[in-house]
Amino acid sequence: MQKSTLRPRLEPALQVRIHDLMVKTRCVEERMIKMNRDGEGFFWIGAPGEEAFGVPLGLQVKKGQGPDFDYLHLHYRSSPLIMAMGGTMLDSLRQMGMRATDRYSAGRNFTNHYAIPEWNVAPMAPTIETQYLIAPGTAWVQRRHGGDGITIVNGGDAGTAEGDFASCLIWSTRPGKEIPMLIIVVNNKFGISTSHGTQHGVRNIADRGIPHGMQTKVINGNDVFESWAAIDEAMRYVRTERRPFLLEAHVSRLNGHSSSSGANRVDELDCILEFEKQLLADKIRTEAEIKATWERWRDEANACVKQLRTEPFPEASDIWKWTFHNDADNTLAKAGGD
Amino acid sequence: MANMAQAIRMALAYGEKHLGVTDVFGEDVGPPLGGVFTATQGLRTSWNSPLDERGIIGMAYGIAVAGGKPVAEIQFCDYIFNTIDLLKLVGNAHWGSAGKFNLPLVVMTPVGAGIHGSIYHSHSFDSIMTHIPGWKVVMPCTPIDAYGLMIAALKDTNPVMFMKPKALLRTKGDERIPGEPEDEKVLKDMIDAPLGDRSNWKPRWPELTDYTVPIGKAKIVREGTHVTCVTYGRHVHWAKAAADTLANEGISVELIDLRTLYPYDFDAIKTSVRKTRRVVFLNEDTAVTNFGEHLLRRTTEELFYELDAPPRLLSGKNVPGVGLAPVLEDASVPQIADIEKMLRETATVPA
Ligand SMILES: Cc1ncc(C[n+]2csc(CCOP(=O)(O)OP(=O)(O)O)c2C)c(N)n1
Ligand SMILES: [Mg+2]
C-alpha cells in the first residue's frame, strides 16, 4: 500500500487513548501466546498487526443492546475492536485459559471468540465466512426499525472466496431494500499458507462491491489516521444513507496464522511502532510514557493470568447446559438419553 | 515407522505414479505447506485451492467427469457441512444418470476430537456421511491401513470418502509401509519438507509398492470370547487398551476394527457376535441417529435370538459441540474408562 497522504487531525488525547488501547491489545495477545507455550491454553489465534485498524473501529462503534445500536458479526482477529469497546484483558485471558468464568463461552470456545449480548456482539464461530450471511439479518431488522444503528461485519481476505461473501453483497443491495451494513474485509494477504494473489483475480476485494452499486474503499489499515478517517466516512454514510459500504483494510499478520504455525513474530510492518514514531515526532508522547504504557499493560496481563489460575474449570456435567433455552434442569438436552 | 500423515502421502505419491491421480488439491494442500497435517507435502500434482469447500467438491466432481482422478481435501470435516448438497450430487450421479456417469474421486478429511479442537475441529462425520448413499466410506486407524485403504480408494471407480482420524495423523504404527526404509530418520529426510525455505525442495519417494486393504473388509484386532466390540478410528486403540485391562479381570474381548463404514463388513460382525453373543458398538459421533444405531438395528433384527445380553452403543453425548476445556471434551466423547465399563457390564450381565 502507498503511504497515506490523508492525515486528518485527531485530538492528542484521542491519539493517546488509541495508542493505549493498541498496546493493551498487543499485550493481551502476547500473553495468550505465552499461555499457549506454557501449556495453559491449547490454541491461539488473534490479531497482532490489526490494532491500527481495529482500535479506531471499536472506538467508533455505537455500543449498546438492540437495533438502535450497532450489531457486530466478527471473525477471530477482532481483539482490537473488542478491547476498544471496553473488553477486559481478564475476560479474554479467561477464555484462553478455558475457565468456567469465561464470560464468552464458559470454557467451550477458542480464544477471541466472543458472544456479548449487551454490546450486540453476535456469537462467533471459527467458520471463516458464515458471519457474512448472518449480518444481513440484523441489518434488515435495523432497516425496518429506523434510527442510526448499523450492522458491522468483518472477515479475512481468503474467506471472501466462499459463496457467503457473494451472498452478502447480493442481500445487502436488493433494489429498494438496501440495508445499513458496514462490510469489512481485513486483507493480510494470506489464508493460512496460501497467498491471496495466487487465488484471487480481482484487483481489490472491495471492487466486488462496485457492480452492486456499493460505496467501496481500500485503505492502509496499518495507519491509524487513515483508518480512523475511512471508518468515520463509511459509518456516516451507512448510518445516514442506510445503505451498505464495503471497506477493505490492508494490514499485517505479525505472528503468522495461529499457534498451529508457531505464532512466531514475522518480518512485517508493525503498526504500533509506526504510530509511536508519529506520537514522538508530534510530541504527543515521550519515550518514557510509551515505555510506561507497555509496562502497565504487561503487568496487568500477568496479574490477570495469576487471577484466572485461581478460578475453576468447567465441570463434566456442564456439557448439557444451554443446549436449549428454558431448560434449566437439562431435561430437553437429555431427551435422547444421557 | 511412518506416521499416518506420511503413509497417506506415500499412498498418494504411489497413486500419482501408478494409478493416474491427476489432482491433489484443497485449502493449503499444495506448496509451501502441503496440508495442515502435512499429508500432501511434496506431491507432484498437489495444488492450493481458494478457501471454498463447495468449490472444492464441485471441482472434484467436474475433474472426474472429464476423465481425471482427483483427490480433494476438506481441511477439517468441521468445514464440510456447507458441501452436503454437492456430496449428495456426487453420490447420486451414477444412479440418477442410469449408470452413464461414474465418479472415480476421493475426498479426504480429518475427523473427530482428540486435538483440543473445541466446538469446531472436533466434529465427527460418520453418521452424516453414511447417510449419503452412493459413497464408499473408509476410516483407518493405523498408518499401514491408511496406506492400503487410500490405494484401494484410488483404484475404486466410485466416490470414496476417506476419513482421517485427526488425533492419529501424527502417530506411528508398528508395521512398515511396503517400500518404507527401515530407519524413520531416513524416511523423514526423503519425504518431509524442510523447515524454512522450501521453494527448491523435492521429495525422494521410496520404491513404493502396491498394498491394498480391500474396501468392505473389517479386521479382527484382537480375538476374544466374552464380548465383541465393534469400532473404528482412534477408538480402536482405546478399545484395545480397555480390552487389555479387562483381560486381567478374566474378561475376553473380541475387537473389530470396521475400517470401512460403507459397505461395512456385516459378516465379520455376525461371525463374532455369534461366538460371543454380546456386543458393544463404539464411536464418538453424537448419540441420536448415530451410525452405530444402524449396526445395532441390524444386529437386533438378524441376531436377536443369538444374543445373551442387550446390544449396546457407546457414543459421544448428544450435545451441540465438544467444549475446549479437557473436562468438557472428556465428558463428551467416550473415554477408555467408559469403554471398559460398558464392555464389563455387557460381558457380565446375566444371560
Ligand atoms: C469454512 C472454513 N473453512 C476452513 C477453515 C480453516 N481456516 C481457518 S482460518 C483459514 C484462513 C482464513 O484466511 P482469511 O480469511 O484471509 O483470514 P485470516 O486468517 O488471514 O485473518 C482457514 C482456511 C475455516 N475456519 N472455516
Ligand atoms: Mg487473510
XYZ file of C-alpha atoms in Angstrom, chain B residues 7-351:
345
model
C 1.556 -43.050 4.997
C -1.241 -41.149 3.279
C 1.313 -39.006 1.477
C 3.145 -42.096 0.236
C -0.097 -43.703 -0.944
C -0.901 -40.543 -2.879
C 2.604 -40.497 -4.379
C 2.060 -44.114 -5.387
C -1.270 -43.072 -6.862
C 0.303 -40.266 -8.862
C 2.857 -42.637 -10.303
C 0.787 -45.766 -10.860
C -2.923 -45.065 -10.541
C -3.463 -41.983 -12.648
C -4.050 -39.423 -9.880
C -4.248 -36.056 -11.641
C -5.029 -33.543 -8.904
C -4.493 -33.493 -5.162
C -5.993 -30.245 -4.009
C -7.716 -28.239 -1.313
C -7.007 -25.444 1.157
C -3.246 -25.247 1.883
C -2.777 -28.673 0.289
C -0.105 -27.595 -2.205
C 3.248 -25.954 -1.536
C 4.569 -24.499 0.661
C 2.559 -26.159 3.450
C 1.432 -29.476 1.967
C -1.642 -29.677 4.156
C -2.256 -28.587 7.735
C -1.309 -32.122 8.811
C 1.418 -32.417 6.097
C -0.401 -35.302 4.412
C 0.154 -33.854 0.924
C 3.699 -32.472 1.135
C 5.805 -32.790 -1.973
C 3.146 -34.379 -4.160
C 3.664 -33.679 -7.832
C 0.030 -32.907 -8.613
C -0.862 -31.023 -5.431
C -2.216 -27.512 -5.527
C -3.838 -24.903 -3.304
C -7.472 -24.065 -3.816
C -9.400 -20.971 -2.843
C -10.921 -21.078 0.636
C -14.169 -22.519 -0.669
C -15.298 -26.001 0.297
C -18.247 -26.110 -2.067
C -15.902 -25.127 -4.864
C -13.541 -27.931 -3.878
C -16.165 -30.691 -4.057
C -17.635 -29.233 -7.243
C -14.188 -29.094 -8.831
C -13.522 -32.739 -7.925
C -16.835 -33.779 -9.488
C -16.002 -31.863 -12.673
C -12.477 -33.227 -12.937
C -13.830 -36.752 -12.556
C -16.462 -36.143 -15.256
C -13.703 -35.043 -17.614
C -11.638 -38.162 -17.046
C -9.298 -37.014 -14.275
C -8.637 -38.730 -10.982
C -8.959 -36.099 -8.259
C -8.206 -36.325 -4.570
C -9.797 -33.368 -2.857
C -9.256 -32.419 0.744
C -11.603 -30.617 3.084
C -9.215 -29.180 5.665
C -11.349 -30.356 8.619
C -14.644 -32.218 8.410
C -15.991 -29.385 10.548
C -15.929 -27.332 7.346
C -17.520 -29.944 5.110
C -21.064 -29.241 6.246
C -21.608 -26.499 3.675
C -20.905 -29.027 0.909
C -23.617 -31.543 1.777
C -25.668 -30.899 -1.363
C -22.588 -31.415 -3.534
C -21.796 -34.628 -1.666
C -25.368 -35.682 -2.388
C -24.882 -34.891 -6.088
C -21.670 -36.893 -6.206
C -23.460 -39.776 -4.500
C -26.371 -39.824 -6.895
C -24.617 -39.076 -10.228
C -24.282 -42.725 -11.241
C -27.733 -43.699 -10.048
C -29.501 -40.660 -11.459
C -27.820 -40.941 -14.848
C -28.874 -44.575 -15.136
C -25.255 -45.651 -14.906
C -23.959 -43.312 -17.607
C -21.578 -41.384 -15.374
C -19.393 -42.755 -12.629
C -17.207 -40.534 -10.485
C -13.837 -42.011 -9.555
C -12.878 -39.424 -6.963
C -11.593 -39.383 -3.416
C -12.394 -36.806 -0.775
C -10.330 -36.907 2.370
C -10.972 -35.042 5.579
C -9.757 -35.154 9.183
C -12.481 -36.152 11.648
C -13.150 -36.486 15.342
C -11.937 -34.952 18.570
C -8.683 -35.505 20.417
C -6.611 -32.470 19.488
C -8.274 -29.986 21.872
C -10.115 -28.673 18.860
C -13.058 -27.129 20.685
C -16.503 -26.667 19.116
C -15.026 -26.676 15.617
C -12.170 -29.108 14.881
C -13.816 -31.854 16.971
C -16.810 -32.914 14.900
C -17.339 -36.450 13.751
C -18.758 -37.066 10.307
C -19.526 -40.787 10.283
C -23.276 -40.540 10.832
C -23.913 -37.843 8.259
C -21.565 -39.351 5.683
C -23.030 -42.822 5.906
C -26.393 -41.162 5.383
C -25.384 -40.137 1.857
C -25.854 -43.164 -0.386
C -23.572 -43.733 -3.361
C -20.320 -43.191 -1.472
C -17.900 -45.694 -0.091
C -16.691 -44.530 3.315
C -13.457 -45.625 4.976
C -11.572 -44.716 8.139
C -8.173 -46.221 9.004
C -6.649 -46.357 12.471
C -3.063 -47.270 11.584
C -0.571 -45.935 9.018
C -0.436 -49.240 7.151
C -4.219 -49.361 6.839
C -4.237 -45.706 5.803
C -1.810 -46.594 3.024
C -3.760 -49.657 1.943
C -7.180 -48.046 2.142
C -6.019 -44.982 0.223
C -4.663 -47.181 -2.557
C -7.958 -49.090 -2.593
C -9.824 -45.775 -2.762
C -7.674 -44.589 -5.653
C -8.321 -47.818 -7.571
C -12.044 -47.610 -6.986
C -14.289 -46.328 -9.751
C -16.777 -44.906 -7.238
C -16.540 -41.852 -4.993
C -14.766 -42.679 -1.750
C -14.796 -40.598 1.419
C -11.510 -41.170 3.228
C -11.903 -40.055 6.832
C -8.677 -39.344 8.694
C -8.890 -39.586 12.484
C -7.177 -36.302 13.209
C -5.846 -37.370 16.588
C -3.937 -40.213 14.883
C -2.371 -38.378 11.952
C 0.951 -37.902 13.714
C 1.035 -41.322 15.360
C 3.199 -44.176 14.148
C 2.199 -47.750 13.613
C 4.105 -50.977 14.137
C 4.016 -52.266 10.568
C 6.179 -50.869 7.821
C 4.683 -49.474 4.615
C 5.834 -51.624 1.662
C 8.971 -49.886 0.391
C 9.455 -47.754 3.500
C 13.115 -47.512 4.605
C 13.951 -49.146 7.931
C 15.245 -46.009 9.572
C 12.491 -43.456 10.125
C 15.048 -40.637 10.024
C 15.933 -41.711 6.518
C 12.271 -41.611 5.591
C 11.935 -38.159 7.101
C 14.910 -36.898 5.134
C 13.415 -38.304 1.978
C 9.821 -37.152 2.182
C 9.323 -34.453 4.859
C 9.662 -30.867 3.666
C 12.435 -28.968 5.454
C 11.682 -26.071 7.788
C 12.233 -22.650 6.261
C 12.547 -22.089 2.537
C 11.064 -24.979 0.589
C 10.959 -23.442 -2.839
C 13.623 -25.764 -4.264
C 12.783 -28.828 -2.235
C 11.651 -32.031 -3.873
C 10.860 -35.274 -2.073
C 12.596 -38.540 -2.892
C 9.902 -41.175 -2.694
C 10.936 -44.675 -1.626
C 10.286 -47.522 -4.088
C 6.684 -47.873 -3.002
C 4.717 -50.948 -3.921
C 1.087 -51.818 -4.182
C -0.669 -52.714 -0.986
C -4.420 -52.713 -0.917
C -6.725 -53.032 2.052
C -9.954 -54.112 0.403
C -12.834 -51.718 0.945
C -15.550 -53.517 2.885
C -13.272 -55.761 4.906
C -13.068 -55.399 8.690
C -10.113 -56.517 10.763
C -10.184 -58.608 13.917
C -7.700 -56.660 16.017
C -7.954 -58.962 18.969
C -9.714 -62.277 19.357
C -11.927 -62.893 22.340
C -14.832 -64.918 23.578
C -16.957 -62.961 26.063
C -17.971 -59.773 24.299
C -17.495 -58.180 20.864
C -16.549 -54.527 20.461
C -17.095 -53.012 17.014
C -15.431 -49.676 16.382
C -13.174 -47.679 14.037
C -10.710 -44.805 14.023
C -8.952 -43.742 17.186
C -11.392 -45.642 19.367
C -9.857 -48.889 18.138
C -6.783 -48.008 20.187
C -8.807 -47.044 23.213
C -10.907 -50.192 22.992
C -7.691 -52.185 22.818
C -6.436 -50.529 25.984
C -9.766 -51.254 27.676
C -9.617 -54.870 26.499
C -6.123 -55.244 27.944
C -7.365 -54.130 31.348
C -10.405 -56.382 31.171
C -8.212 -59.346 30.253
C -6.667 -59.036 33.710
C -10.150 -59.454 35.157
C -10.730 -62.559 33.070
C -12.973 -60.826 30.528
C -12.042 -61.665 26.962
C -12.952 -59.016 24.376
C -13.077 -59.585 20.640
C -12.231 -56.300 18.965
C -13.291 -55.500 15.406
C -11.868 -52.540 13.518
C -14.525 -51.917 10.895
C -12.146 -49.885 8.643
C -14.919 -49.425 6.086
C -18.142 -47.781 7.224
C -19.814 -48.379 3.881
C -20.107 -51.013 2.551
C -19.417 -52.386 6.030
C -18.439 -55.942 6.820
C -21.542 -57.296 8.476
C -20.292 -60.838 8.031
C -17.406 -60.104 10.352
C -19.792 -58.644 12.927
C -22.165 -61.573 12.614
C -19.471 -64.205 12.953
C -18.076 -62.550 16.044
C -21.417 -61.887 17.716
C -22.493 -65.480 17.098
C -19.401 -66.506 19.025
C -19.524 -64.038 21.933
C -23.309 -63.477 21.976
C -22.685 -59.976 23.343
C -21.760 -56.776 21.537
C -20.918 -53.116 22.080
C -20.764 -50.671 19.185
C -18.431 -47.777 19.863
C -17.815 -44.433 18.180
C -17.510 -40.779 19.154
C -20.191 -39.191 16.987
C -23.248 -37.756 18.734
C -25.736 -40.290 20.028
C -29.007 -39.591 18.254
C -29.244 -41.120 14.747
C -25.736 -42.400 15.168
C -24.176 -44.779 12.608
C -23.777 -47.327 15.414
C -27.544 -47.273 15.844
C -27.869 -48.682 12.347
C -25.488 -51.525 13.208
C -27.469 -52.099 16.395
C -30.661 -52.301 14.404
C -29.311 -54.935 12.052
C -27.815 -56.867 14.915
C -31.126 -56.811 16.743
C -33.108 -57.848 13.693
C -30.785 -60.538 12.442
C -29.205 -61.900 15.607
C -31.854 -61.279 18.252
C -32.191 -64.903 19.359
C -28.465 -65.418 19.450
C -27.794 -62.611 21.931
C -27.259 -63.192 25.652
C -27.328 -59.518 26.562
C -28.816 -56.326 25.163
C -26.541 -54.988 22.410
C -25.242 -51.555 23.343
C -23.981 -48.363 21.770
C -21.315 -46.207 23.386
C -21.102 -42.905 21.542
C -20.491 -39.219 22.022
C -23.022 -37.264 24.043
C -25.876 -35.660 22.159
C -24.669 -32.077 22.656
C -24.091 -29.353 20.040
C -20.320 -29.341 20.320
C -17.223 -30.593 22.074
C -16.021 -27.949 24.520
C -12.419 -26.793 24.663
C -11.668 -27.420 28.341
C -10.384 -31.016 28.647
C -13.012 -31.910 31.210
C -15.692 -30.977 28.677
C -14.109 -32.954 25.853
C -13.628 -35.978 28.096
C -17.253 -35.844 29.188
C -18.471 -35.521 25.599
C -16.671 -38.377 23.825
C -16.157 -41.925 25.166
C -13.007 -42.358 27.234
C -11.121 -45.579 27.997
C -12.798 -45.874 31.396
C -16.249 -45.556 29.793
C -15.377 -48.255 27.275
C -14.110 -50.560 29.994
C -17.254 -50.036 31.990
C -19.656 -50.772 29.158
C -17.712 -53.807 27.969
C -17.576 -55.154 31.513
C -21.301 -54.622 32.028
C -22.180 -56.210 28.702
C -19.881 -59.167 29.257
C -21.188 -59.893 32.731
C -24.893 -59.123 32.643
C -26.663 -62.473 33.313
C -27.978 -64.145 30.190
